Coordinates of N, CA, C and O in Angstrom, one line a residue:
M1 N -4.0 21.7 17.2 CA -3.8 20.6 16.2 C -3.7 21.2 14.8 O -4.6 22.0 14.4
T2 N -2.7 20.8 14.1 CA -2.5 21.3 12.7 C -3.4 20.4 11.8 O -3.4 19.2 11.9
V3 N -4.1 21.1 10.9 CA -4.9 20.4 10.0 C -4.2 20.4 8.6 O -3.8 21.5 8.1
L4 N -4.0 19.3 8.0 CA -3.3 19.2 6.7 C -4.3 19.1 5.6 O -5.4 18.4 5.8
S5 N -4.0 19.7 4.5 CA -4.9 19.5 3.3 C -4.6 18.1 2.7 O -3.6 17.5 3.0
L6 N -5.6 17.7 1.9 CA -5.4 16.4 1.2 C -4.1 16.4 0.4 O -3.4 15.4 0.3
N7 N -3.8 17.5 -0.2 CA -2.6 17.6 -1.0 C -1.3 17.4 -0.2 O -0.4 16.7 -0.5
E8 N -1.3 18.0 1.0 CA -0.2 17.9 1.9 C -0.1 16.5 2.4 O 1.1 15.9 2.5
I9 N -1.2 15.8 2.7 CA -1.1 14.4 3.1 C -0.5 13.6 2.0 O 0.4 12.8 2.3
E10 N -1.0 13.7 0.8 CA -0.5 12.9 -0.3 C 1.0 13.1 -0.5 O 1.7 12.2 -0.6
I11 N 1.4 14.4 -0.6 CA 2.8 14.7 -0.8 C 3.7 14.1 0.3 O 4.8 13.6 0.0
N12 N 3.3 14.3 1.5 CA 4.2 13.9 2.6 C 4.3 12.4 2.7 O 5.3 11.9 3.0
V13 N 3.2 11.7 2.5 CA 3.2 10.2 2.5 C 4.1 9.7 1.3 O 4.8 8.8 1.4
R14 N 3.9 10.4 0.1 CA 4.7 10.0 -1.0 C 6.2 10.2 -0.7 O 7.0 9.3 -1.0
K15 N 6.6 11.3 -0.1 CA 8.0 11.5 0.3 C 8.5 10.5 1.3 O 9.6 10.0 1.2
A16 N 7.6 10.2 2.2 CA 8.0 9.1 3.2 C 8.2 7.8 2.6 O 9.2 7.1 2.9
G17 N 7.4 7.5 1.6 CA 7.6 6.2 0.8 C 8.9 6.2 0.1 O 9.6 5.2 0.1
I18 N 9.2 7.3 -0.5 CA 10.5 7.4 -1.2 C 11.7 7.3 -0.2 O 12.6 6.6 -0.5
G19 N 11.5 8.0 0.9 CA 12.6 7.9 1.9 C 12.7 6.5 2.5 O 13.8 6.2 3.0
A20 N 11.6 5.7 2.5 CA 11.7 4.4 3.0 C 12.3 3.4 2.0 O 12.4 2.2 2.2
G21 N 12.6 3.9 0.8 CA 13.2 3.1 -0.2 C 12.3 2.4 -1.2 O 12.7 1.6 -2.0
L22 N 11.0 2.8 -1.2 CA 10.1 2.2 -2.1 C 10.3 2.8 -3.5 O 10.7 4.0 -3.6
P23 N 10.0 2.1 -4.6 CA 10.1 2.7 -5.9 C 9.1 3.9 -6.0 O 8.1 4.0 -5.3
Y24 N 9.4 4.8 -6.9 CA 8.6 6.1 -7.0 C 7.2 5.8 -7.3 O 6.3 6.4 -6.8
G25 N 6.9 4.8 -8.2 CA 5.5 4.5 -8.6 C 4.7 4.0 -7.4 O 3.6 4.4 -7.2
I26 N 5.3 3.1 -6.6 CA 4.6 2.6 -5.4 C 4.4 3.8 -4.4 O 3.4 3.9 -3.8
A27 N 5.4 4.6 -4.2 CA 5.3 5.8 -3.3 C 4.2 6.7 -3.8 O 3.4 7.2 -2.9
N28 N 4.1 6.9 -5.1 CA 3.0 7.7 -5.6 C 1.6 7.1 -5.2 O 0.7 7.9 -4.8
E29 N 1.5 5.8 -5.4 CA 0.2 5.2 -5.1 C -0.1 5.2 -3.6 O -1.2 5.4 -3.3
I30 N 0.9 5.1 -2.8 CA 0.7 5.2 -1.4 C 0.2 6.6 -1.0 O -0.7 6.7 -0.1
G31 N 0.8 7.6 -1.6 CA 0.3 9.0 -1.4 C -1.1 9.1 -1.7 O -1.9 9.7 -1.0
R32 N -1.5 8.6 -2.9 CA -2.9 8.6 -3.3 C -3.8 7.8 -2.3 O -5.0 8.3 -2.0
A33 N -3.3 6.7 -1.9 CA -4.1 5.9 -0.9 C -4.3 6.7 0.4 O -5.4 6.6 1.0
A34 N -3.3 7.4 0.8 CA -3.4 8.2 2.0 C -4.5 9.3 1.9 O -5.2 9.5 2.8
E35 N -4.5 9.9 0.7 CA -5.6 10.9 0.4 C -6.9 10.2 0.6 O -7.9 10.8 1.2
W36 N -7.1 9.0 0.0 CA -8.4 8.3 0.0 C -8.7 8.0 1.5 O -9.9 8.2 1.9
L37 N -7.8 7.5 2.3 CA -8.0 7.2 3.7 C -8.5 8.5 4.4 O -9.4 8.4 5.2
A38 N -7.8 9.6 4.2 CA -8.2 10.9 4.8 C -9.6 11.3 4.4 O -10.4 11.7 5.3
L39 N -10.0 11.1 3.2 CA -11.3 11.4 2.7 C -12.4 10.5 3.4 O -13.5 10.9 3.6
A40 N -12.0 9.3 3.8 CA -12.9 8.4 4.5 C -12.8 8.6 6.0 O -13.4 7.8 6.7
D41 N -12.2 9.7 6.4 CA -12.1 10.0 7.8 C -11.4 9.0 8.7 O -11.7 8.7 9.8
L42 N -10.4 8.3 8.0 CA -9.5 7.4 8.7 C -8.2 8.1 9.0 O -7.8 9.0 8.3
P43 N -7.5 7.6 10.0 CA -6.2 8.2 10.4 C -5.1 7.9 9.3 O -4.2 7.0 9.5
A44 N -5.1 8.6 8.2 CA -4.3 8.2 7.1 C -2.8 8.2 7.4 O -2.1 7.3 7.0
L45 N -2.3 9.3 8.1 CA -0.9 9.3 8.4 C -0.4 8.2 9.3 O 0.6 7.6 9.0
A46 N -1.2 7.9 10.3 CA -0.9 6.8 11.2 C -0.9 5.4 10.5 O 0.0 4.6 10.7
I47 N -1.9 5.2 9.6 CA -2.0 3.9 8.9 C -0.8 3.8 8.0 O -0.1 2.7 7.9
C48 N -0.5 4.8 7.2 CA 0.6 4.8 6.2 C 2.0 4.7 6.9 O 2.9 4.0 6.5
A49 N 2.1 5.4 8.1 CA 3.4 5.3 8.8 C 3.6 3.9 9.3 O 4.8 3.4 9.2
E50 N 2.6 3.3 9.8 CA 2.7 1.9 10.3 C 3.2 1.0 9.2 O 4.0 0.1 9.3
A51 N 2.5 1.1 8.0 CA 2.9 0.2 6.9 C 4.3 0.5 6.4 O 5.0 -0.5 6.1
L52 N 4.7 1.7 6.3 CA 6.0 2.1 5.8 C 7.1 1.6 6.8 O 8.1 1.1 6.4
E53 N 6.8 1.8 8.1 CA 7.8 1.3 9.1 C 7.9 -0.2 9.1 O 9.1 -0.7 9.2
A54 N 6.8 -0.9 8.9 CA 6.9 -2.4 8.8 C 7.7 -2.8 7.6 O 8.5 -3.8 7.7
S55 N 7.5 -2.1 6.5 CA 8.3 -2.4 5.3 C 9.7 -2.1 5.5 O 10.6 -3.0 5.1
L56 N 10.0 -1.0 6.0 CA 11.4 -0.6 6.2 C 12.2 -1.5 7.2 O 13.3 -1.8 7.0
D57 N 11.5 -1.9 8.2 CA 12.1 -2.8 9.2 C 12.2 -4.3 8.8 O 12.6 -5.1 9.5
G58 N 11.7 -4.6 7.6 CA 11.7 -6.0 7.1 C 10.7 -6.9 7.8 O 10.8 -8.1 7.7
K59 N 9.7 -6.3 8.4 CA 8.7 -7.1 9.1 C 7.6 -7.6 8.1 O 6.8 -8.5 8.5
T60 N 7.6 -7.1 6.9 CA 6.7 -7.6 5.9 C 7.4 -8.0 4.6 O 8.6 -7.6 4.5
A61 N 6.8 -8.7 3.7 CA 7.4 -9.2 2.5 C 6.6 -8.8 1.3 O 5.4 -8.7 1.4
V62 N 7.3 -8.6 0.2 CA 6.7 -8.4 -1.1 C 6.2 -9.8 -1.5 O 6.9 -10.8 -1.5
G63 N 5.0 -9.9 -1.9 CA 4.4 -11.2 -2.2 C 4.5 -11.6 -3.7 O 5.0 -10.9 -4.5
R64 N 4.0 -12.8 -3.9 CA 3.9 -13.3 -5.3 C 2.5 -13.6 -5.6 O 1.7 -14.1 -4.7
G65 N 2.1 -13.4 -6.8 CA 0.8 -13.7 -7.3 C 0.7 -15.0 -8.0 O 1.6 -15.4 -8.7
T66 N -0.4 -15.7 -7.7 CA -0.7 -17.0 -8.3 C -2.1 -16.9 -8.9 O -3.1 -16.6 -8.2
D67 N -2.2 -17.2 -10.2 CA -3.5 -17.3 -10.8 C -4.1 -18.7 -10.6 O -3.6 -19.7 -11.0
T68 N -5.2 -18.7 -9.8 CA -5.8 -20.0 -9.4 C -6.8 -20.5 -10.4 O -7.4 -21.6 -10.2
G69 N -7.1 -19.7 -11.4 CA -8.1 -20.0 -12.3 C -9.4 -19.4 -11.9 O -10.3 -19.1 -12.7
A70 N -9.6 -19.3 -10.6 CA -10.8 -18.6 -10.1 C -10.5 -17.2 -9.6 O -11.3 -16.6 -8.9
G71 N -9.3 -16.7 -9.9 CA -8.9 -15.4 -9.4 C -7.4 -15.5 -9.0 O -6.7 -16.5 -9.3
W72 N -6.9 -14.4 -8.4 CA -5.5 -14.3 -8.0 C -5.4 -14.4 -6.5 O -6.2 -13.9 -5.8
T73 N -4.3 -15.1 -6.1 CA -4.0 -15.1 -4.6 C -2.6 -14.5 -4.5 O -1.7 -14.8 -5.2
L74 N -2.5 -13.5 -3.6 CA -1.2 -12.9 -3.3 C -0.8 -13.3 -1.9 O -1.5 -13.2 -1.0
A75 N 0.4 -13.8 -1.9 CA 0.9 -14.3 -0.6 C 2.5 -14.2 -0.6 O 3.1 -14.1 -1.6
A76 N 3.0 -14.0 0.6 CA 4.4 -13.9 0.8 C 5.1 -15.3 0.7 O 4.4 -16.3 0.9
A77 N 6.3 -15.3 0.2 CA 7.0 -16.6 0.1 C 7.5 -17.1 1.4 O 7.7 -18.3 1.5
D78 N 7.5 -16.3 2.4 CA 7.9 -16.8 3.8 C 6.7 -16.6 4.7 O 5.6 -16.3 4.3
D79 N 7.0 -16.6 6.0 CA 5.9 -16.5 7.0 C 5.6 -15.1 7.5 O 4.8 -14.9 8.3
R80 N 6.2 -14.1 6.8 CA 5.9 -12.7 7.2 C 4.6 -12.3 6.5 O 4.3 -12.8 5.4
P81 N 3.9 -11.3 7.0 CA 2.8 -10.8 6.3 C 3.2 -10.0 5.0 O 4.3 -9.6 4.9
L82 N 2.2 -9.9 4.1 CA 2.5 -9.1 2.9 C 2.7 -7.7 3.3 O 2.0 -7.1 4.2
C83 N 3.5 -7.0 2.5 CA 3.7 -5.5 2.6 C 2.4 -4.9 2.1 O 2.1 -5.0 0.9
A84 N 1.7 -4.1 3.0 CA 0.5 -3.4 2.6 C 0.8 -2.5 1.4 O -0.1 -2.3 0.6
C85 N 1.9 -1.9 1.4 CA 2.3 -0.9 0.4 C 2.3 -1.5 -1.0 O 1.7 -1.0 -2.0
H86 N 2.9 -2.7 -1.1 CA 2.9 -3.4 -2.4 C 1.6 -4.1 -2.7 O 1.2 -4.1 -3.9
A87 N 1.1 -4.8 -1.7 CA -0.1 -5.6 -2.0 C -1.3 -4.7 -2.5 O -2.0 -5.2 -3.4
G88 N -1.5 -3.6 -1.9 CA -2.5 -2.7 -2.4 C -2.4 -2.3 -3.8 O -3.4 -2.3 -4.6
V89 N -1.2 -2.0 -4.2 CA -0.9 -1.5 -5.6 C -1.1 -2.7 -6.6 O -1.8 -2.6 -7.6
V90 N -0.6 -3.9 -6.2 CA -0.8 -5.1 -7.1 C -2.3 -5.4 -7.2 O -2.8 -5.7 -8.3
A91 N -3.0 -5.4 -6.1 CA -4.5 -5.7 -6.1 C -5.2 -4.7 -7.0 O -6.1 -5.1 -7.8
A92 N -4.9 -3.4 -6.9 CA -5.5 -2.4 -7.8 C -5.2 -2.7 -9.2 O -6.1 -2.6 -10.1
D93 N -4.0 -3.0 -9.5 CA -3.6 -3.3 -10.9 C -4.3 -4.5 -11.4 O -4.8 -4.5 -12.6
L94 N -4.5 -5.5 -10.6 CA -5.2 -6.7 -11.1 C -6.7 -6.4 -11.3 O -7.2 -6.9 -12.3
L95 N -7.3 -5.6 -10.5 CA -8.7 -5.2 -10.7 C -8.8 -4.4 -12.0 O -9.7 -4.6 -12.7
N96 N -7.9 -3.5 -12.2 CA -7.9 -2.7 -13.4 C -7.7 -3.5 -14.7 O -8.2 -3.2 -15.8
A97 N -7.0 -4.6 -14.5 CA -6.8 -5.5 -15.7 C -7.9 -6.5 -15.9 O -7.9 -7.3 -16.8
G98 N -9.0 -6.4 -15.1 CA -10.1 -7.2 -15.3 C -10.3 -8.4 -14.4 O -11.3 -9.2 -14.5
S99 N -9.4 -8.6 -13.4 CA -9.6 -9.7 -12.4 C -10.8 -9.4 -11.6 O -11.1 -8.3 -11.2
T100 N -11.6 -10.5 -11.3 CA -12.8 -10.3 -10.5 C -12.7 -10.9 -9.1 O -13.5 -10.6 -8.3
A101 N -11.6 -11.6 -8.9 CA -11.4 -12.2 -7.5 C -9.9 -12.1 -7.2 O -9.1 -12.6 -7.9
I102 N -9.7 -11.5 -6.0 CA -8.3 -11.4 -5.5 C -8.3 -11.7 -4.1 O -9.1 -11.2 -3.3
R103 N -7.4 -12.6 -3.7 CA -7.3 -13.0 -2.3 C -5.9 -12.6 -1.8 O -4.9 -12.9 -2.4
L104 N -5.9 -11.8 -0.7 CA -4.6 -11.4 -0.1 C -4.5 -12.2 1.2 O -5.3 -12.2 2.0
R105 N -3.3 -12.9 1.3 CA -3.1 -13.7 2.5 C -2.2 -13.0 3.4 O -1.0 -12.6 3.1
S106 N -2.7 -12.7 4.6 CA -1.9 -12.2 5.7 C -1.2 -10.8 5.3 O 0.0 -10.8 5.1
V107 N -2.0 -9.8 5.3 CA -1.4 -8.4 5.0 C -1.3 -7.7 6.3 O -2.1 -7.7 7.2

């Protein structure tokens, strides 16, 4: 079994994100998320591959955020689940901006 370094995991997932048509910034964040997943001893490549394939196949949707006054809710406009690639980045941005409550609907 080949063991990949954290750097190799990050770079390869980032390249896969770009290849799947995601914007470079989102692809970079997914690469960093893959590194974090690997550090947590989770199957980073499998998790990211599943999310990227679902996005590429149109099985997931980019959501919209709504400020409910008590926090943010992110949900897709249709009945598809939220794209994990986009939802994770948006949730992190909202937390960095000072939001204290974020609800993700159907990721």
